[in-house]
Amino acid sequence: AQKITQTQPGMFVQEKEAVTLDCTYDTSDPSYGLFWYKQPSSGEMIFLIYQGSYDQQNATEGRYSLNFQKARKSANLVISASQLGDSAMYFCAMREVDRGQFYFGTGTSLTVIP
Amino acid sequence: GAVVSQHPSWVICKSGTSVKIECRSLDFQATTMFWYRQFPKQSLMLMATSNEGSKATYEQGVEKDKFLINHASLTLSTLTVTSAHPEDSSFYICSARGDRVYGEQYFGPGTRLTVT
């Protein structure tokens, strides 16, 4: 079974609008971390935001917020006020603390339209 | 955030030669580093986990004799692609684990390898 599922291969959003990138995960470990990374065309992976499985509040980092719904095992990334520079691939990832494994989703390509 | 560098950023080599890629954590000590391979428009594929002072742990299907990993210090891990073939052409990315309990990873900028 897929550990991380990103069902949106491509997304478009108008500049200055908000966009939600979906991510669901599968784990039986009680302790895990959820991450979002951005990969622009240059190839580097940029760490955006992190959510721990025991964190009570949703993580926020500037224009990025993580909509964490533990019971549904979803960790959607919300980007507010989209900018042209946000156009990139976005990867959701999970690390299971007990196993120490790090899993990546297949990614979502976001295009911001002026 | 933490900074991880990778060198070279791109390399072209002839078939049959070996190529070494360096991964350095610049502002923190990384006991664990990871090496990934990424094909165009695909996700990252973990190749191996590199632990300082011990042998690397390779993922299933990755040839350890072909992809030699050395993690000699807390800030440096190297990946050597031996006897490279055109099918080894890919984007190779390293990452270093941070110090939070859940171990976020900070990635290097990647190395694009082309084998002719």
Short mmCIF file of C-alpha atoms in Angstrom, two decimals:
data_model
loop_
_atom_site.label_atom_id
_atom_site.label_comp_id
_atom_site.label_asym_id
_atom_site.label_seq_id
_atom_site.Cartn_x
_atom_site.Cartn_y
_atom_site.Cartn_z
CA ALA A 1 0.00 0.00 0.00
CA GLN A 2 1.13 3.54 -0.72
CA LYS A 3 2.42 5.30 2.36
CA ILE A 4 1.84 8.77 0.93
CA THR A 5 -0.81 9.55 -1.68
CA GLN A 6 -1.03 12.76 -3.63
CA THR A 7 -4.00 12.52 -5.96
CA GLN A 8 -3.48 15.77 -7.85
CA PRO A 9 -0.74 15.40 -10.47
CA GLY A 10 -1.29 19.00 -11.60
CA MET A 11 -3.01 22.08 -10.22
CA PHE A 12 -3.59 25.59 -11.48
CA VAL A 13 -4.31 28.63 -9.34
CA GLN A 14 -4.80 32.29 -10.07
CA GLU A 15 -2.22 34.63 -8.63
CA LYS A 16 -3.21 35.95 -5.17
CA GLU A 17 -5.71 33.14 -4.67
CA ALA A 18 -5.36 30.34 -2.12
CA VAL A 19 -4.78 26.73 -3.14
CA THR A 20 -4.94 23.42 -1.30
CA LEU A 21 -2.70 20.51 -2.22
CA ASP A 22 -3.98 17.17 -0.99
CA CYS A 23 -2.00 14.53 0.84
CA THR A 24 -3.15 11.40 2.62
CA TYR A 25 -0.92 8.99 4.47
CA ASP A 26 -0.98 5.48 5.81
CA THR A 27 0.82 4.37 8.93
CA SER A 28 0.26 2.28 12.02
CA ASP A 29 3.04 4.03 13.95
CA PRO A 30 1.72 6.32 16.69
CA SER A 31 4.66 8.69 16.23
CA TYR A 32 5.32 10.22 12.87
CA GLY A 33 6.12 13.50 11.21
CA LEU A 34 4.60 14.99 8.10
CA PHE A 35 6.50 17.30 5.78
CA TRP A 36 5.96 19.34 2.67
CA TYR A 37 8.73 20.16 0.25
CA LYS A 38 8.81 22.42 -2.79
CA GLN A 39 10.91 21.54 -5.81
CA PRO A 40 11.26 24.35 -8.38
CA SER A 41 12.60 23.69 -11.86
CA SER A 42 16.14 24.15 -10.55
CA GLY A 43 15.75 20.80 -8.79
CA GLU A 44 16.55 21.66 -5.19
CA MET A 45 14.16 20.41 -2.54
CA ILE A 46 13.03 23.19 -0.23
CA PHE A 47 11.59 22.31 3.16
CA LEU A 48 8.34 24.20 3.73
CA ILE A 49 6.49 22.96 6.77
CA TYR A 50 6.36 20.18 9.33
CA GLN A 51 3.61 18.66 11.48
CA GLY A 52 4.19 16.16 14.26
CA SER A 53 1.61 13.47 14.91
CA TYR A 54 1.14 14.68 18.49
CA ASP A 55 0.93 18.35 17.64
CA GLN A 56 -2.43 19.71 18.68
CA GLN A 57 -2.44 22.69 16.40
CA ASN A 58 -2.03 22.90 12.67
CA ALA A 59 1.41 24.04 11.60
CA THR A 60 1.83 27.39 9.92
CA GLU A 61 4.85 28.98 8.26
CA GLY A 62 4.17 32.30 6.63
CA ARG A 63 1.83 31.73 3.69
CA TYR A 64 1.95 27.97 4.21
CA SER A 65 -0.34 26.11 6.56
CA LEU A 66 -0.90 22.43 7.03
CA ASN A 67 -4.47 21.24 7.46
CA PHE A 68 -3.86 18.21 9.66
CA GLN A 69 -6.80 15.85 10.11
CA LYS A 70 -5.43 12.94 12.04
CA ALA A 71 -8.54 10.78 12.03
CA ARG A 72 -8.76 11.06 8.25
CA LYS A 73 -4.98 10.69 7.90
CA SER A 74 -4.72 13.74 5.75
CA ALA A 75 -2.16 16.53 5.75
CA ASN A 76 -3.14 19.02 3.10
CA LEU A 77 -0.94 22.00 2.32
CA VAL A 78 -2.66 25.35 1.98
CA ILE A 79 -0.83 28.16 0.21
CA SER A 80 -2.47 31.52 0.69
CA ALA A 81 -2.07 34.48 -1.65
CA SER A 82 -0.32 32.49 -4.38
CA GLN A 83 2.64 34.09 -6.11
CA LEU A 84 4.17 33.34 -9.49
CA GLY A 85 7.24 32.01 -7.69
CA ASP A 86 5.11 29.32 -6.10
CA SER A 87 4.96 27.45 -9.41
CA ALA A 88 6.83 24.22 -8.68
CA MET A 89 6.45 20.56 -7.78
CA TYR A 90 5.25 19.96 -4.24
CA PHE A 91 5.98 16.75 -2.39
CA CYS A 92 4.32 15.48 0.75
CA ALA A 93 6.46 13.23 2.92
CA MET A 94 6.19 11.25 6.12
CA ARG A 95 8.71 9.89 8.54
CA GLU A 96 7.76 7.05 10.86
CA VAL A 97 9.72 7.56 14.04
CA ASP A 98 9.85 3.90 15.07
CA ARG A 99 10.94 2.59 11.71
CA GLY A 100 12.94 5.65 10.81
CA GLN A 101 11.71 5.43 7.24
CA PHE A 102 11.04 8.52 5.14
CA TYR A 103 8.40 8.26 2.42
CA PHE A 104 7.61 10.67 -0.40
CA GLY A 105 4.44 11.11 -2.40
CA THR A 106 4.43 11.32 -6.17
CA GLY A 107 4.14 15.09 -6.13
CA THR A 108 1.77 17.76 -7.38
CA SER A 109 2.79 20.23 -10.05
CA LEU A 110 1.43 23.67 -9.19
CA THR A 111 1.18 26.40 -11.78
CA VAL A 112 0.30 29.92 -10.73
CA ILE A 113 -1.42 31.90 -13.47
CA PRO A 114 -0.94 35.67 -13.60
CA GLY B 1 16.95 26.41 7.90
CA ALA B 2 19.94 24.14 7.72
CA VAL B 3 22.18 24.27 4.67
CA VAL B 4 23.32 21.27 2.69
CA SER B 5 25.64 21.63 -0.26
CA GLN B 6 26.32 19.23 -3.09
CA HIS B 7 29.20 19.18 -5.52
CA PRO B 8 29.28 19.12 -8.46
CA SER B 9 25.92 20.50 -9.50
CA TRP B 10 26.21 18.82 -12.87
CA VAL B 11 28.67 16.43 -14.45
CA ILE B 12 29.10 14.76 -17.80
CA CYS B 13 31.24 11.68 -17.98
CA LYS B 14 32.06 8.93 -20.41
CA SER B 15 30.70 5.45 -20.08
CA GLY B 16 32.96 3.25 -17.96
CA THR B 17 34.39 6.03 -15.82
CA SER B 18 33.61 6.73 -12.15
CA VAL B 19 32.08 9.88 -10.73
CA LYS B 20 32.16 11.11 -7.14
CA ILE B 21 29.45 13.37 -5.72
CA GLU B 22 29.97 15.15 -2.41
CA CYS B 23 27.29 16.11 0.08
CA ARG B 24 28.11 18.44 2.95
CA SER B 25 26.06 19.75 5.85
CA LEU B 26 27.39 23.27 6.26
CA ASP B 27 25.98 24.49 9.56
CA PHE B 28 25.12 21.37 11.49
CA GLN B 29 26.43 17.89 12.14
CA ALA B 30 24.57 15.15 10.38
CA THR B 31 24.96 11.65 11.70
CA THR B 32 22.63 10.42 9.00
CA MET B 33 22.54 11.40 5.36
CA PHE B 34 20.42 10.02 2.56
CA TRP B 35 20.99 9.60 -1.14
CA TYR B 36 18.11 9.81 -3.58
CA ARG B 37 17.71 9.41 -7.29
CA GLN B 38 15.07 11.22 -9.25
CA PHE B 39 13.99 10.61 -12.82
CA PRO B 40 12.26 13.41 -14.77
CA LYS B 41 8.78 14.22 -13.50
CA GLN B 42 8.96 11.47 -10.89
CA SER B 43 9.29 11.37 -7.16
CA LEU B 44 12.49 10.81 -5.22
CA MET B 45 13.67 7.25 -4.89
CA LEU B 46 15.72 6.49 -1.79
CA MET B 47 18.93 4.72 -2.73
CA ALA B 48 20.69 4.41 0.59
CA THR B 49 21.00 5.69 4.12
CA SER B 50 24.47 6.78 5.13
CA ASN B 51 25.51 6.74 8.77
CA GLU B 52 28.71 8.38 9.93
CA GLY B 53 31.38 5.84 10.72
CA SER B 54 29.48 2.79 9.54
CA LYS B 55 28.45 1.07 6.33
CA ALA B 56 25.59 2.50 4.36
CA THR B 57 22.23 0.75 4.25
CA TYR B 58 21.08 0.24 0.70
CA GLU B 59 17.50 -0.04 -0.49
CA GLN B 60 16.39 -3.15 -2.27
CA GLY B 61 17.46 -3.20 -5.88
CA VAL B 62 20.32 -0.71 -5.47
CA GLU B 63 23.72 -2.18 -6.32
CA LYS B 64 26.07 -1.39 -3.46
CA ASP B 65 29.14 -2.18 -5.55
CA LYS B 66 28.05 0.29 -8.18
CA PHE B 67 26.96 3.10 -5.89
CA LEU B 68 29.65 3.41 -3.24
CA ILE B 69 28.76 5.55 -0.27
CA ASN B 70 31.22 6.82 2.29
CA HIS B 71 30.23 8.89 5.32
CA ALA B 72 33.62 9.68 6.75
CA SER B 73 32.69 12.63 8.95
CA LEU B 74 29.67 14.27 10.52
CA THR B 75 29.53 16.82 7.71
CA LEU B 76 30.48 14.87 4.60
CA SER B 77 29.04 11.95 2.69
CA THR B 78 30.13 10.92 -0.80
CA LEU B 79 28.43 8.88 -3.49
CA THR B 80 30.66 7.33 -6.14
CA VAL B 81 29.03 5.96 -9.25
CA THR B 82 31.47 3.34 -10.48
CA SER B 83 31.78 2.25 -14.11
CA ALA B 84 28.99 4.57 -15.10
CA HIS B 85 26.62 3.67 -17.91
CA PRO B 86 24.11 5.85 -19.77
CA GLU B 87 21.28 4.34 -17.72
CA ASP B 88 22.90 5.85 -14.62
CA SER B 89 22.15 9.31 -15.99
CA SER B 90 19.82 10.91 -13.49
CA PHE B 91 19.38 13.62 -10.89
CA TYR B 92 21.01 12.62 -7.60
CA ILE B 93 20.00 14.40 -4.41
CA CYS B 94 21.44 14.05 -0.94
CA SER B 95 19.83 15.08 2.28
CA ALA B 96 20.89 15.35 5.89
CA ARG B 97 18.67 14.67 8.83
CA GLY B 98 18.02 17.56 11.19
CA ASP B 99 18.00 17.44 14.93
CA ARG B 100 14.29 17.51 15.68
CA VAL B 101 12.92 14.34 17.19
CA TYR B 102 10.93 13.65 14.05
CA GLY B 103 14.03 14.17 11.90
CA GLU B 104 13.23 16.60 9.14
CA GLN B 105 15.48 16.32 6.13
CA TYR B 106 17.35 19.16 4.51
CA PHE B 107 18.24 18.60 0.91
CA GLY B 108 21.22 19.50 -1.19
CA PRO B 109 20.67 21.24 -4.53
CA GLY B 110 21.17 18.02 -6.46
CA THR B 111 23.66 16.78 -9.03
CA ARG B 112 22.65 16.12 -12.61
CA LEU B 113 24.72 13.26 -14.00
CA THR B 114 24.87 12.59 -17.72
CA VAL B 115 26.78 9.56 -18.92
CA THR B 116 27.65 9.56 -22.61
#
